[in-house]
mmCIF file of C-alpha atoms and ligand atoms in Angstrom:
data_model
loop_
_atom_site.group_PDB
_atom_site.id
_atom_site.type_symbol
_atom_site.label_atom_id
_atom_site.label_comp_id
_atom_site.label_asym_id
_atom_site.label_seq_id
_atom_site.Cartn_x
_atom_site.Cartn_y
_atom_site.Cartn_z
ATOM 1 C CA UNK C 76 -11.234 26.847 -3.540
ATOM 2 C CA UNK C 77 -12.651 23.812 -5.379
ATOM 3 C CA UNK C 78 -13.450 20.538 -3.638
ATOM 4 C CA UNK C 79 -10.431 18.887 -5.237
ATOM 5 C CA UNK C 80 -7.834 21.523 -4.248
ATOM 6 C CA UNK C 81 -4.497 20.140 -3.173
ATOM 7 C CA UNK C 82 -3.849 21.251 0.419
ATOM 8 C CA UNK C 83 -1.058 20.520 2.864
ATOM 9 C CA UNK C 84 -2.492 22.308 5.881
ATOM 10 C CA UNK C 85 -5.213 19.941 7.027
ATOM 11 C CA UNK C 86 -6.281 20.390 10.653
ATOM 12 C CA UNK C 87 -7.033 17.307 12.738
ATOM 13 C CA UNK C 88 -10.514 18.655 13.510
ATOM 14 C CA UNK C 89 -11.321 18.983 9.795
ATOM 15 C CA UNK C 90 -10.281 15.393 9.122
ATOM 16 C CA UNK C 91 -12.215 14.092 12.131
ATOM 17 C CA UNK C 92 -15.283 15.996 10.907
ATOM 18 C CA UNK C 93 -14.959 14.294 7.514
ATOM 19 C CA UNK C 94 -14.608 10.857 9.139
ATOM 20 C CA UNK C 95 -17.795 11.533 11.113
ATOM 21 C CA UNK C 96 -19.976 12.794 8.262
ATOM 22 C CA UNK C 97 -23.194 10.924 7.515
ATOM 23 C CA UNK C 98 -22.032 7.935 5.458
ATOM 24 C CA UNK C 99 -23.988 8.837 2.318
ATOM 25 C CA UNK C 100 -22.789 12.446 2.382
ATOM 26 C CA UNK C 101 -19.185 11.312 2.856
ATOM 27 C CA UNK C 102 -19.306 8.817 -0.001
ATOM 28 C CA UNK C 103 -21.039 11.291 -2.289
ATOM 29 C CA UNK C 104 -18.345 13.885 -1.596
ATOM 30 C CA UNK C 105 -15.518 11.400 -2.096
ATOM 31 C CA UNK C 106 -17.017 10.043 -5.324
ATOM 32 C CA UNK C 107 -17.593 13.566 -6.675
ATOM 33 C CA UNK C 108 -13.946 14.466 -6.107
ATOM 34 C CA UNK C 109 -12.831 11.120 -7.494
ATOM 35 C CA UNK C 110 -14.679 11.848 -10.743
ATOM 36 C CA UNK C 111 -13.035 15.240 -11.108
ATOM 37 C CA UNK C 112 -9.605 13.613 -10.954
ATOM 38 C CA UNK C 113 -9.884 10.055 -12.317
ATOM 39 C CA UNK C 114 -11.898 7.754 -14.513
ATOM 40 C CA UNK C 115 -14.218 6.248 -11.847
ATOM 41 C CA UNK C 116 -14.380 2.923 -13.684
ATOM 42 C CA UNK C 117 -10.651 2.225 -13.791
ATOM 43 C CA UNK C 118 -8.495 0.562 -11.157
ATOM 44 C CA UNK C 119 -4.697 0.300 -11.377
ATOM 45 C CA UNK C 120 -3.305 -3.134 -10.558
ATOM 46 C CA UNK C 121 0.110 -4.243 -9.323
ATOM 47 C CA UNK C 122 1.572 -7.615 -8.416
ATOM 48 C CA UNK C 123 3.581 -8.172 -5.240
ATOM 49 C CA UNK C 124 6.521 -10.497 -4.651
ATOM 50 C CA UNK C 125 8.407 -11.095 -1.428
ATOM 51 C CA UNK C 126 12.049 -11.202 -2.576
ATOM 52 C CA UNK C 127 13.383 -11.826 0.946
ATOM 53 C CA UNK C 128 11.061 -13.363 3.484
ATOM 54 C CA UNK C 129 11.169 -13.458 7.290
ATOM 55 C CA UNK C 130 13.829 -13.088 10.005
ATOM 56 C CA UNK C 131 13.360 -9.308 10.113
ATOM 57 C CA UNK C 132 15.010 -7.594 13.119
ATOM 58 C CA UNK C 133 12.155 -5.080 13.508
ATOM 59 C CA UNK C 134 9.288 -5.703 15.911
ATOM 60 C CA UNK C 135 6.248 -4.400 13.966
ATOM 61 C CA UNK C 136 3.339 -5.832 15.955
ATOM 62 C CA UNK C 137 1.280 -6.776 12.910
ATOM 63 C CA UNK C 138 3.972 -8.505 10.889
ATOM 64 C CA UNK C 139 4.400 -12.200 10.147
ATOM 65 C CA UNK C 140 8.027 -11.566 9.200
ATOM 66 C CA UNK C 141 9.436 -10.179 12.438
ATOM 67 C CA UNK C 142 12.040 -12.446 14.047
ATOM 68 C CA UNK C 143 10.610 -11.265 17.380
ATOM 69 C CA UNK C 144 7.286 -13.064 16.788
ATOM 70 C CA UNK C 145 6.688 -16.787 16.784
ATOM 71 C CA UNK C 146 4.812 -17.245 13.514
ATOM 72 C CA UNK C 147 4.934 -20.354 11.346
ATOM 73 C CA UNK C 148 6.549 -18.514 8.455
ATOM 74 C CA UNK C 149 9.321 -20.193 6.431
ATOM 75 C CA UNK C 150 12.309 -17.857 6.195
ATOM 76 C CA UNK C 151 13.974 -17.384 2.812
ATOM 77 C CA UNK C 152 17.187 -15.791 1.578
ATOM 78 C CA UNK C 153 17.139 -13.100 -1.082
ATOM 79 C CA UNK C 154 15.660 -14.690 -4.210
ATOM 80 C CA UNK C 155 17.980 -15.220 -7.148
ATOM 81 C CA UNK C 156 17.607 -12.732 -10.012
ATOM 82 C CA UNK C 157 16.358 -15.353 -12.452
ATOM 83 C CA UNK C 158 13.481 -16.336 -10.184
ATOM 84 C CA UNK C 159 12.416 -12.704 -9.832
ATOM 85 C CA UNK C 160 12.482 -12.246 -13.607
ATOM 86 C CA UNK C 161 10.321 -15.358 -14.067
ATOM 87 C CA UNK C 162 7.760 -14.133 -11.525
ATOM 88 C CA UNK C 163 7.661 -10.676 -13.087
ATOM 89 C CA UNK C 164 7.206 -12.151 -16.559
ATOM 90 C CA UNK C 165 4.338 -14.254 -15.248
ATOM 91 C CA UNK C 166 2.734 -11.198 -13.640
ATOM 92 C CA UNK C 167 3.086 -9.330 -16.919
ATOM 93 C CA UNK C 168 1.532 -12.244 -18.824
ATOM 94 C CA UNK C 169 -1.389 -12.118 -16.376
ATOM 95 C CA UNK C 170 -1.784 -8.457 -17.276
ATOM 96 C CA UNK C 171 -0.068 -6.613 -14.416
ATOM 97 C CA UNK C 172 1.844 -3.490 -15.377
ATOM 98 C CA UNK C 173 3.621 -2.802 -12.074
ATOM 99 C CA UNK C 174 5.756 -5.249 -10.133
ATOM 100 C CA UNK C 175 6.354 -4.540 -6.433
ATOM 101 C CA UNK C 176 9.175 -6.314 -4.609
ATOM 102 C CA UNK C 177 9.310 -6.420 -0.814
ATOM 103 C CA UNK C 178 12.133 -7.428 1.515
ATOM 104 C CA UNK C 179 11.974 -8.099 5.254
ATOM 105 C CA UNK C 180 14.845 -5.781 6.162
ATOM 106 C CA UNK C 181 15.282 -2.953 8.615
ATOM 107 C CA UNK C 182 17.331 -1.419 5.805
ATOM 108 C CA UNK C 183 19.278 -2.888 2.889
ATOM 109 C CA UNK C 184 23.075 -3.216 3.041
ATOM 110 C CA UNK C 185 24.848 -1.697 0.045
ATOM 111 C CA UNK C 186 25.614 -5.234 -1.163
ATOM 112 C CA UNK C 187 21.949 -6.187 -0.992
ATOM 113 C CA UNK C 188 21.026 -2.972 -2.716
ATOM 114 C CA UNK C 189 23.295 -3.912 -5.658
ATOM 115 C CA UNK C 190 21.257 -7.088 -6.066
ATOM 116 C CA UNK C 191 17.921 -5.273 -5.852
ATOM 117 C CA UNK C 192 19.173 -2.766 -8.431
ATOM 118 C CA UNK C 193 19.813 -5.656 -10.823
ATOM 119 C CA UNK C 194 16.244 -6.829 -10.188
ATOM 120 C CA UNK C 195 14.800 -3.384 -10.838
ATOM 121 C CA UNK C 196 16.712 -3.098 -14.116
ATOM 122 C CA UNK C 197 15.624 -6.569 -15.233
ATOM 123 C CA UNK C 198 11.946 -5.962 -14.411
ATOM 124 C CA UNK C 199 12.038 -2.628 -16.214
ATOM 125 C CA UNK C 200 13.551 -4.388 -19.222
ATOM 126 C CA UNK C 201 10.333 -6.450 -19.336
ATOM 127 C CA UNK C 202 8.467 -3.193 -19.858
ATOM 128 C CA UNK C 203 6.948 -3.080 -16.378
ATOM 129 C CA UNK C 204 6.882 -0.309 -13.790
ATOM 130 C CA UNK C 205 8.838 -1.128 -10.649
ATOM 131 C CA UNK C 206 8.192 -0.586 -6.966
ATOM 132 C CA UNK C 207 10.272 -1.809 -4.036
ATOM 133 C CA UNK C 208 9.884 -1.759 -0.273
ATOM 134 C CA UNK C 209 13.120 -2.491 1.576
ATOM 135 C CA UNK C 210 12.849 -0.594 4.859
ATOM 136 C CA UNK C 211 14.871 2.534 5.624
ATOM 137 C CA UNK C 212 17.113 4.054 2.951
ATOM 138 C CA UNK C 213 19.897 6.639 3.109
ATOM 139 C CA UNK C 214 19.950 9.585 0.703
ATOM 140 C CA UNK C 215 22.783 7.966 -1.246
ATOM 141 C CA UNK C 216 20.970 4.631 -1.538
ATOM 142 C CA UNK C 217 17.865 6.437 -2.758
ATOM 143 C CA UNK C 218 19.874 8.242 -5.447
ATOM 144 C CA UNK C 219 21.204 4.888 -6.610
ATOM 145 C CA UNK C 220 17.683 3.477 -6.845
ATOM 146 C CA UNK C 221 16.627 6.476 -8.916
ATOM 147 C CA UNK C 222 19.578 5.958 -11.256
ATOM 148 C CA UNK C 223 18.529 2.326 -11.683
ATOM 149 C CA UNK C 224 15.160 3.593 -12.930
ATOM 150 C CA UNK C 225 13.004 2.699 -9.909
ATOM 151 C CA UNK C 226 9.485 4.130 -10.341
ATOM 152 C CA UNK C 227 7.984 3.834 -6.801
ATOM 153 C CA UNK C 228 9.287 3.283 -3.274
ATOM 154 C CA UNK C 229 6.808 1.973 -0.704
ATOM 155 C CA UNK C 230 7.403 3.007 2.895
ATOM 156 C CA UNK C 231 4.387 3.314 5.159
ATOM 157 C CA UNK C 232 3.831 5.572 8.150
ATOM 158 C CA UNK C 233 1.578 2.717 9.324
ATOM 159 C CA UNK C 234 -0.378 4.633 11.980
ATOM 160 C CA UNK C 235 -0.587 7.922 13.873
ATOM 161 C CA UNK C 236 2.493 9.309 15.659
ATOM 162 C CA UNK C 237 0.479 8.947 18.902
ATOM 163 C CA UNK C 238 -0.342 5.230 18.497
ATOM 164 C CA UNK C 239 2.936 4.309 16.811
ATOM 165 C CA UNK C 240 4.883 3.077 19.849
ATOM 166 C CA UNK C 241 2.099 0.642 20.731
ATOM 167 C CA UNK C 242 2.876 -1.095 17.445
ATOM 168 C CA UNK C 243 6.610 -0.650 16.735
ATOM 169 C CA UNK C 244 9.506 0.129 19.053
ATOM 170 C CA UNK C 245 12.578 -0.640 16.929
ATOM 171 C CA UNK C 246 12.349 2.345 14.581
ATOM 172 C CA UNK C 247 10.874 5.780 15.084
ATOM 173 C CA UNK C 248 8.239 7.747 13.251
ATOM 174 C CA UNK C 249 10.930 10.276 12.337
ATOM 175 C CA UNK C 250 13.039 7.497 10.790
ATOM 176 C CA UNK C 251 10.104 6.822 8.483
ATOM 177 C CA UNK C 252 9.637 10.484 7.642
ATOM 178 C CA UNK C 253 13.382 10.739 6.862
ATOM 179 C CA UNK C 254 13.224 7.858 4.393
ATOM 180 C CA UNK C 255 10.183 9.407 2.726
ATOM 181 C CA UNK C 256 12.100 12.671 2.410
ATOM 182 C CA UNK C 257 15.034 10.910 0.713
ATOM 183 C CA UNK C 258 12.671 9.167 -1.707
ATOM 184 C CA UNK C 259 10.862 12.405 -2.535
ATOM 185 C CA UNK C 260 14.120 14.325 -2.938
ATOM 186 C CA UNK C 261 15.513 11.688 -5.283
ATOM 187 C CA UNK C 262 12.473 12.137 -7.540
ATOM 188 C CA UNK C 263 11.101 8.621 -7.001
ATOM 189 C CA UNK C 264 7.307 8.338 -6.685
ATOM 190 C CA UNK C 265 6.320 7.898 -3.042
ATOM 191 C CA UNK C 266 3.967 5.105 -2.011
ATOM 192 C CA UNK C 267 3.015 5.603 1.636
ATOM 193 C CA UNK C 268 -0.008 4.782 3.730
ATOM 194 C CA UNK C 269 -0.885 2.711 6.735
ATOM 195 C CA UNK C 270 -2.875 -0.028 8.426
ATOM 196 C CA UNK C 271 -6.397 0.267 9.817
ATOM 197 C CA UNK C 272 -7.767 -2.169 12.405
ATOM 198 C CA UNK C 273 -4.862 -2.410 14.853
ATOM 199 C CA UNK C 274 -6.941 -1.180 17.789
ATOM 200 C CA UNK C 275 -6.338 2.498 16.994
ATOM 201 C CA UNK C 276 -8.996 5.135 17.675
ATOM 202 C CA UNK C 277 -10.786 7.215 15.076
ATOM 203 C CA UNK C 278 -8.563 10.104 16.181
ATOM 204 C CA UNK C 279 -5.494 8.001 15.340
ATOM 205 C CA UNK C 280 -6.886 7.394 11.863
ATOM 206 C CA UNK C 281 -7.455 11.112 11.451
ATOM 207 C CA UNK C 282 -3.924 11.778 12.654
ATOM 208 C CA UNK C 283 -2.376 9.244 10.220
ATOM 209 C CA UNK C 284 -4.323 10.807 7.348
ATOM 210 C CA UNK C 285 -3.211 14.255 8.487
ATOM 211 C CA UNK C 286 0.444 13.170 8.469
ATOM 212 C CA UNK C 287 0.114 11.826 4.928
ATOM 213 C CA UNK C 288 -1.803 14.791 3.527
ATOM 214 C CA UNK C 289 0.483 17.366 5.141
ATOM 215 C CA UNK C 290 3.711 15.919 3.757
ATOM 216 C CA UNK C 291 5.453 18.449 1.452
ATOM 217 C CA UNK C 292 3.927 16.533 -1.481
ATOM 218 C CA UNK C 293 1.086 14.020 -1.332
ATOM 219 C CA UNK C 294 2.335 10.468 -1.887
ATOM 220 C CA UNK C 295 1.508 9.492 -5.468
ATOM 221 C CA UNK C 296 0.176 6.215 -4.076
ATOM 222 C CA UNK C 297 -1.518 5.767 -0.680
ATOM 223 C CA UNK C 298 -1.995 2.145 0.378
ATOM 224 C CA UNK C 299 -4.698 1.688 2.987
ATOM 225 C CA UNK C 300 -4.239 -1.779 4.480
ATOM 226 C CA UNK C 301 -6.765 -3.520 6.683
ATOM 227 C CA UNK C 302 -4.863 -5.502 9.304
ATOM 228 C CA UNK C 303 -4.403 -9.136 8.305
ATOM 229 C CA UNK C 304 -4.316 -10.875 11.666
ATOM 230 C CA UNK C 305 -1.429 -13.326 11.737
ATOM 231 C CA UNK C 306 -1.270 -15.954 14.476
ATOM 232 C CA UNK C 307 1.765 -15.440 16.694
ATOM 233 C CA UNK C 308 1.923 -11.659 16.209
ATOM 234 C CA UNK C 309 1.013 -9.311 19.084
ATOM 235 C CA UNK C 310 -1.910 -7.948 17.060
ATOM 236 C CA UNK C 311 -3.488 -11.336 16.463
ATOM 237 C CA UNK C 312 -6.937 -11.065 18.040
ATOM 238 C CA UNK C 313 -7.034 -7.261 17.937
ATOM 239 C CA UNK C 314 -10.668 -6.114 18.004
ATOM 240 C CA UNK C 315 -12.223 -6.759 14.603
ATOM 241 C CA UNK C 316 -12.707 -3.636 12.530
ATOM 242 C CA UNK C 317 -16.148 -2.527 11.385
ATOM 243 C CA UNK C 318 -15.670 -2.442 7.604
ATOM 244 C CA UNK C 319 -17.741 0.742 7.400
ATOM 245 C CA UNK C 320 -14.920 2.461 9.317
ATOM 246 C CA UNK C 321 -12.443 1.183 6.755
ATOM 247 C CA UNK C 322 -14.579 2.527 3.884
ATOM 248 C CA UNK C 323 -14.796 5.886 5.650
ATOM 249 C CA UNK C 324 -10.989 5.987 5.898
ATOM 250 C CA UNK C 325 -10.666 5.367 2.150
ATOM 251 C CA UNK C 326 -13.204 8.112 1.424
ATOM 252 C CA UNK C 327 -11.362 10.663 3.549
ATOM 253 C CA UNK C 328 -8.011 9.718 1.969
ATOM 254 C CA UNK C 329 -9.620 10.369 -1.433
ATOM 255 C CA UNK C 330 -10.981 13.747 -0.321
ATOM 256 C CA UNK C 331 -7.809 15.109 1.254
ATOM 257 C CA UNK C 332 -5.359 13.645 -1.316
ATOM 258 C CA UNK C 333 -7.476 14.061 -4.449
ATOM 259 C CA UNK C 334 -4.773 13.421 -7.052
ATOM 260 C CA UNK C 335 -3.230 10.361 -5.381
ATOM 261 C CA UNK C 336 -3.925 6.754 -6.220
ATOM 262 C CA UNK C 337 -5.589 5.300 -3.124
ATOM 263 C CA UNK C 338 -4.792 1.608 -2.900
ATOM 264 C CA UNK C 339 -7.251 -0.843 -1.386
ATOM 265 C CA UNK C 340 -4.353 -2.881 -0.094
ATOM 266 C CA UNK C 341 -4.025 -5.801 2.372
ATOM 267 C CA UNK C 342 -7.145 -7.368 3.867
ATOM 268 C CA UNK C 343 -9.278 -7.859 0.764
ATOM 269 C CA UNK C 344 -9.517 -11.617 1.384
ATOM 270 C CA UNK C 345 -11.500 -10.815 4.529
ATOM 271 C CA UNK C 346 -13.842 -8.414 2.714
ATOM 272 C CA UNK C 347 -17.050 -9.148 0.862
ATOM 273 C CA UNK C 348 -17.479 -8.043 -2.736
ATOM 274 C CA UNK C 349 -19.902 -5.427 -1.421
ATOM 275 C CA UNK C 350 -17.318 -3.951 0.955
ATOM 276 C CA UNK C 351 -14.770 -3.759 -1.855
ATOM 277 C CA UNK C 352 -17.354 -2.192 -4.174
ATOM 278 C CA UNK C 353 -17.991 0.518 -1.573
ATOM 279 C CA UNK C 354 -14.225 1.077 -1.262
ATOM 280 C CA UNK C 355 -14.071 1.681 -5.026
ATOM 281 C CA UNK C 356 -17.073 3.991 -4.775
ATOM 282 C CA UNK C 357 -15.298 5.838 -1.940
ATOM 283 C CA UNK C 358 -12.368 6.482 -4.279
ATOM 284 C CA UNK C 359 -10.004 3.525 -4.064
ATOM 285 C CA UNK C 360 -8.476 3.114 -7.500
ATOM 286 C CA UNK C 361 -5.684 0.613 -7.165
ATOM 287 C CA UNK C 362 -5.282 -2.920 -5.806
ATOM 288 C CA UNK C 363 -2.762 -5.721 -5.479
ATOM 289 C CA UNK C 364 -3.613 -8.447 -7.940
ATOM 290 C CA UNK C 365 -2.524 -12.062 -7.571
ATOM 291 C CA UNK C 366 -3.366 -14.689 -4.972
ATOM 292 C CA UNK C 367 -0.571 -13.746 -2.552
ATOM 293 C CA UNK C 368 0.460 -10.479 -0.940
ATOM 294 C CA UNK C 369 3.909 -10.848 0.648
ATOM 295 C CA UNK C 370 3.231 -13.748 2.996
ATOM 296 C CA UNK C 371 -0.555 -13.752 3.383
ATOM 297 C CA UNK C 372 -3.359 -14.479 0.984
ATOM 298 C CA UNK C 373 -5.104 -12.182 -1.446
ATOM 299 C CA UNK C 374 -8.242 -12.982 -3.488
ATOM 300 C CA UNK C 375 -7.419 -15.207 -6.476
ATOM 301 C CA UNK C 376 -7.203 -13.638 -9.909
ATOM 302 C CA UNK C 377 -10.423 -15.131 -11.215
ATOM 303 C CA UNK C 378 -12.400 -13.787 -8.310
ATOM 304 C CA UNK C 379 -10.962 -10.313 -8.902
ATOM 305 C CA UNK C 380 -11.626 -10.433 -12.627
ATOM 306 C CA UNK C 381 -15.234 -11.468 -11.965
ATOM 307 C CA UNK C 382 -15.633 -8.703 -9.402
ATOM 308 C CA UNK C 383 -14.267 -6.078 -11.781
ATOM 309 C CA UNK C 384 -16.486 -7.372 -14.529
ATOM 310 C CA UNK C 385 -19.553 -7.257 -12.273
ATOM 311 C CA UNK C 386 -18.702 -3.666 -11.354
ATOM 312 C CA UNK C 387 -17.851 -2.608 -14.912
ATOM 313 C CA UNK C 388 -14.349 -1.697 -13.802
ATOM 314 C CA UNK C 389 -11.468 -1.810 -16.264
ATOM 315 C CA UNK C 390 -8.111 -2.731 -14.805
ATOM 316 C CA UNK C 391 -6.052 0.215 -16.044
ATOM 317 C CA UNK C 392 -2.764 -1.550 -15.369
ATOM 318 C CA UNK C 393 -3.468 -4.323 -17.827
ATOM 319 C CA UNK C 394 -1.279 -4.373 -20.914
ATOM 320 C CA UNK C 395 -3.279 -6.974 -22.760
ATOM 321 C CA UNK C 396 -6.737 -6.095 -24.042
ATOM 322 C CA UNK C 397 -9.347 -6.136 -21.290
ATOM 323 C CA UNK C 398 -8.704 -9.462 -19.555
ATOM 324 C CA UNK C 399 -11.900 -9.039 -17.544
ATOM 325 C CA UNK C 400 -13.760 -9.698 -20.800
ATOM 326 C CA UNK C 401 -11.824 -12.862 -21.529
ATOM 327 C CA UNK C 402 -13.736 -14.614 -18.780
ATOM 328 C CA UNK C 403 -16.562 -16.932 -19.443
ATOM 329 C CA UNK C 404 -19.691 -15.112 -18.283
HETATM 330 N N1 SAM G 571 10.289 -4.291 5.685
HETATM 331 C C1 SAM G 571 9.835 -3.211 4.925
HETATM 332 C C2 SAM G 571 9.154 -2.157 5.753
HETATM 333 O O1 SAM G 571 8.565 -2.445 6.761
HETATM 334 O O2 SAM G 571 9.212 -0.989 5.338
HETATM 335 C C3 SAM G 571 8.954 -3.591 3.777
HETATM 336 C C4 SAM G 571 7.901 -4.647 3.880
HETATM 337 S S1 SAM G 571 6.527 -4.348 4.970
HETATM 338 C C5 SAM G 571 5.821 -5.928 5.025
HETATM 339 C C6 SAM G 571 5.438 -3.285 4.086
HETATM 340 C C7 SAM G 571 4.146 -2.860 4.750
HETATM 341 O O3 SAM G 571 3.208 -3.921 4.709
HETATM 342 C C8 SAM G 571 4.184 -2.482 6.206
HETATM 343 O O4 SAM G 571 4.653 -1.189 6.415
HETATM 344 C C9 SAM G 571 2.722 -2.591 6.604
HETATM 345 O O5 SAM G 571 2.056 -1.357 6.424
HETATM 346 C C10 SAM G 571 2.183 -3.631 5.636
HETATM 347 N N2 SAM G 571 1.844 -4.868 6.371
HETATM 348 C C11 SAM G 571 2.709 -5.793 6.832
HETATM 349 N N3 SAM G 571 2.073 -6.785 7.481
HETATM 350 C C12 SAM G 571 0.753 -6.484 7.434
HETATM 351 C C13 SAM G 571 -0.423 -7.109 7.949
HETATM 352 N N4 SAM G 571 -0.356 -8.244 8.668
HETATM 353 N N5 SAM G 571 -1.625 -6.535 7.700
HETATM 354 C C14 SAM G 571 -1.687 -5.383 6.995
HETATM 355 N N6 SAM G 571 -0.602 -4.750 6.500
HETATM 356 C C15 SAM G 571 0.592 -5.270 6.720
HETATM 357 C C1 DTB G 572 1.547 -2.114 1.535
HETATM 358 O O1 DTB G 572 1.144 -1.056 2.062
HETATM 359 N N1 DTB G 572 0.919 -3.262 1.602
HETATM 360 C C2 DTB G 572 1.667 -4.301 0.938
HETATM 361 C C3 DTB G 572 2.818 -3.500 0.297
HETATM 362 N N2 DTB G 572 2.659 -2.215 0.838
HETATM 363 C C4 DTB G 572 4.197 -3.994 0.329
HETATM 364 C C5 DTB G 572 2.076 -5.393 1.843
HETATM 365 C C6 DTB G 572 0.926 -6.010 2.569
HETATM 366 C C7 DTB G 572 1.457 -7.124 3.381
HETATM 367 C C8 DTB G 572 0.385 -7.897 4.037
HETATM 368 C C9 DTB G 572 0.896 -8.971 4.914
HETATM 369 C C10 DTB G 572 1.712 -10.011 4.241
HETATM 370 O O2 DTB G 572 1.310 -10.549 3.175
HETATM 371 O O3 DTB G 572 2.758 -10.361 4.791
HETATM 372 FE FE1 SF4 G 573 10.226 -6.118 9.143
HETATM 373 FE FE2 SF4 G 573 8.781 -4.643 7.437
HETATM 374 FE FE3 SF4 G 573 7.656 -6.666 8.837
HETATM 375 FE FE4 SF4 G 573 8.370 -4.460 10.107
HETATM 376 S S1 SF4 G 573 6.824 -4.623 8.486
HETATM 377 S S2 SF4 G 573 8.783 -6.581 10.806
HETATM 378 S S3 SF4 G 573 10.221 -3.887 9.000
HETATM 379 S S4 SF4 G 573 9.222 -6.839 7.270
#
């Protein structure tokens, strides 16, 4: 068996042992596998847009958009198609090749899905890849999304099955696994990961990674979010995460899902350049690009372009020629 073998039978003890390796050994292993599978100096970039913000009936303890939490978020109705097209065109002009649209729903109604399908078709017509995250989907709804040409569906497991009910009570872990099954069965690329820094233990992190790696197929994209603490949510003031633990989580995701894109996702605004550089070294090879995630901030584009330039990283999602080089030095 080579280091980069694709396995779906990871034991919790094996994953915990990886998480606990000496840091240098762990990063060396992750980087070695990364190099067997990917160009180590390329990072895929996507732009996010919240197409329907706030007033969500779910109670996810980290989320600014839950109607159950008293956050200062402005609620919005589903954006009109034209506005979505304009935002996607702007993202494309800034060099992004994938456009991800998120809605604060438990699940879309069929009527809402019709509207999202129009958005997917319009964004694809701009020559961009599409990704949406709309909550739970039925098998039939997933087939319709596939027909519309959707490239990726994002639906996170968020945390371990053991810690899950400390964070979310309005939908079950199995509900999430069911949606992932529909997405996989429909032939849409799966984007699924979780959040680190919610007060979970190292064992919970191992257990989340085990769930992801032991799915029938590894998600093509694995977003690892660092909790963005939002005032008014139950997880505001959760114990601050040691960023070295976050980097370790990225490294283990790289090792156990060697062919997947591992996305250094939410939380980059709270990370130093050095922390992000270590995440890339540990095998992260995709990011969200643009100064806003869904409702919270992300590093601005210039900062990211400078960082990539400093690290000699080429944004592989860029359509235009090497925007990192267009910067003044
Ligand atoms: N409502 C849909 C759902 O939950 O499936 C889609 C949108 S939801 C905001 C997408 C993912 O963003 C969540 O599953 C969670 O992993 C991540 N997320 C949301 N709020 C976050 C926060 N404050 N910090 C880090 N990640 C967050
Ligand atoms: C994912 O795993 N992270 C993105 C995307 N999938 C949709 C969302 C991060 C949201 C961070 C909090 C916010 O901006 O509301
Ligand atoms: Fe709603 Fe998604 Fe936020 Fe949960 S994470 S409250 S489902 S928008």
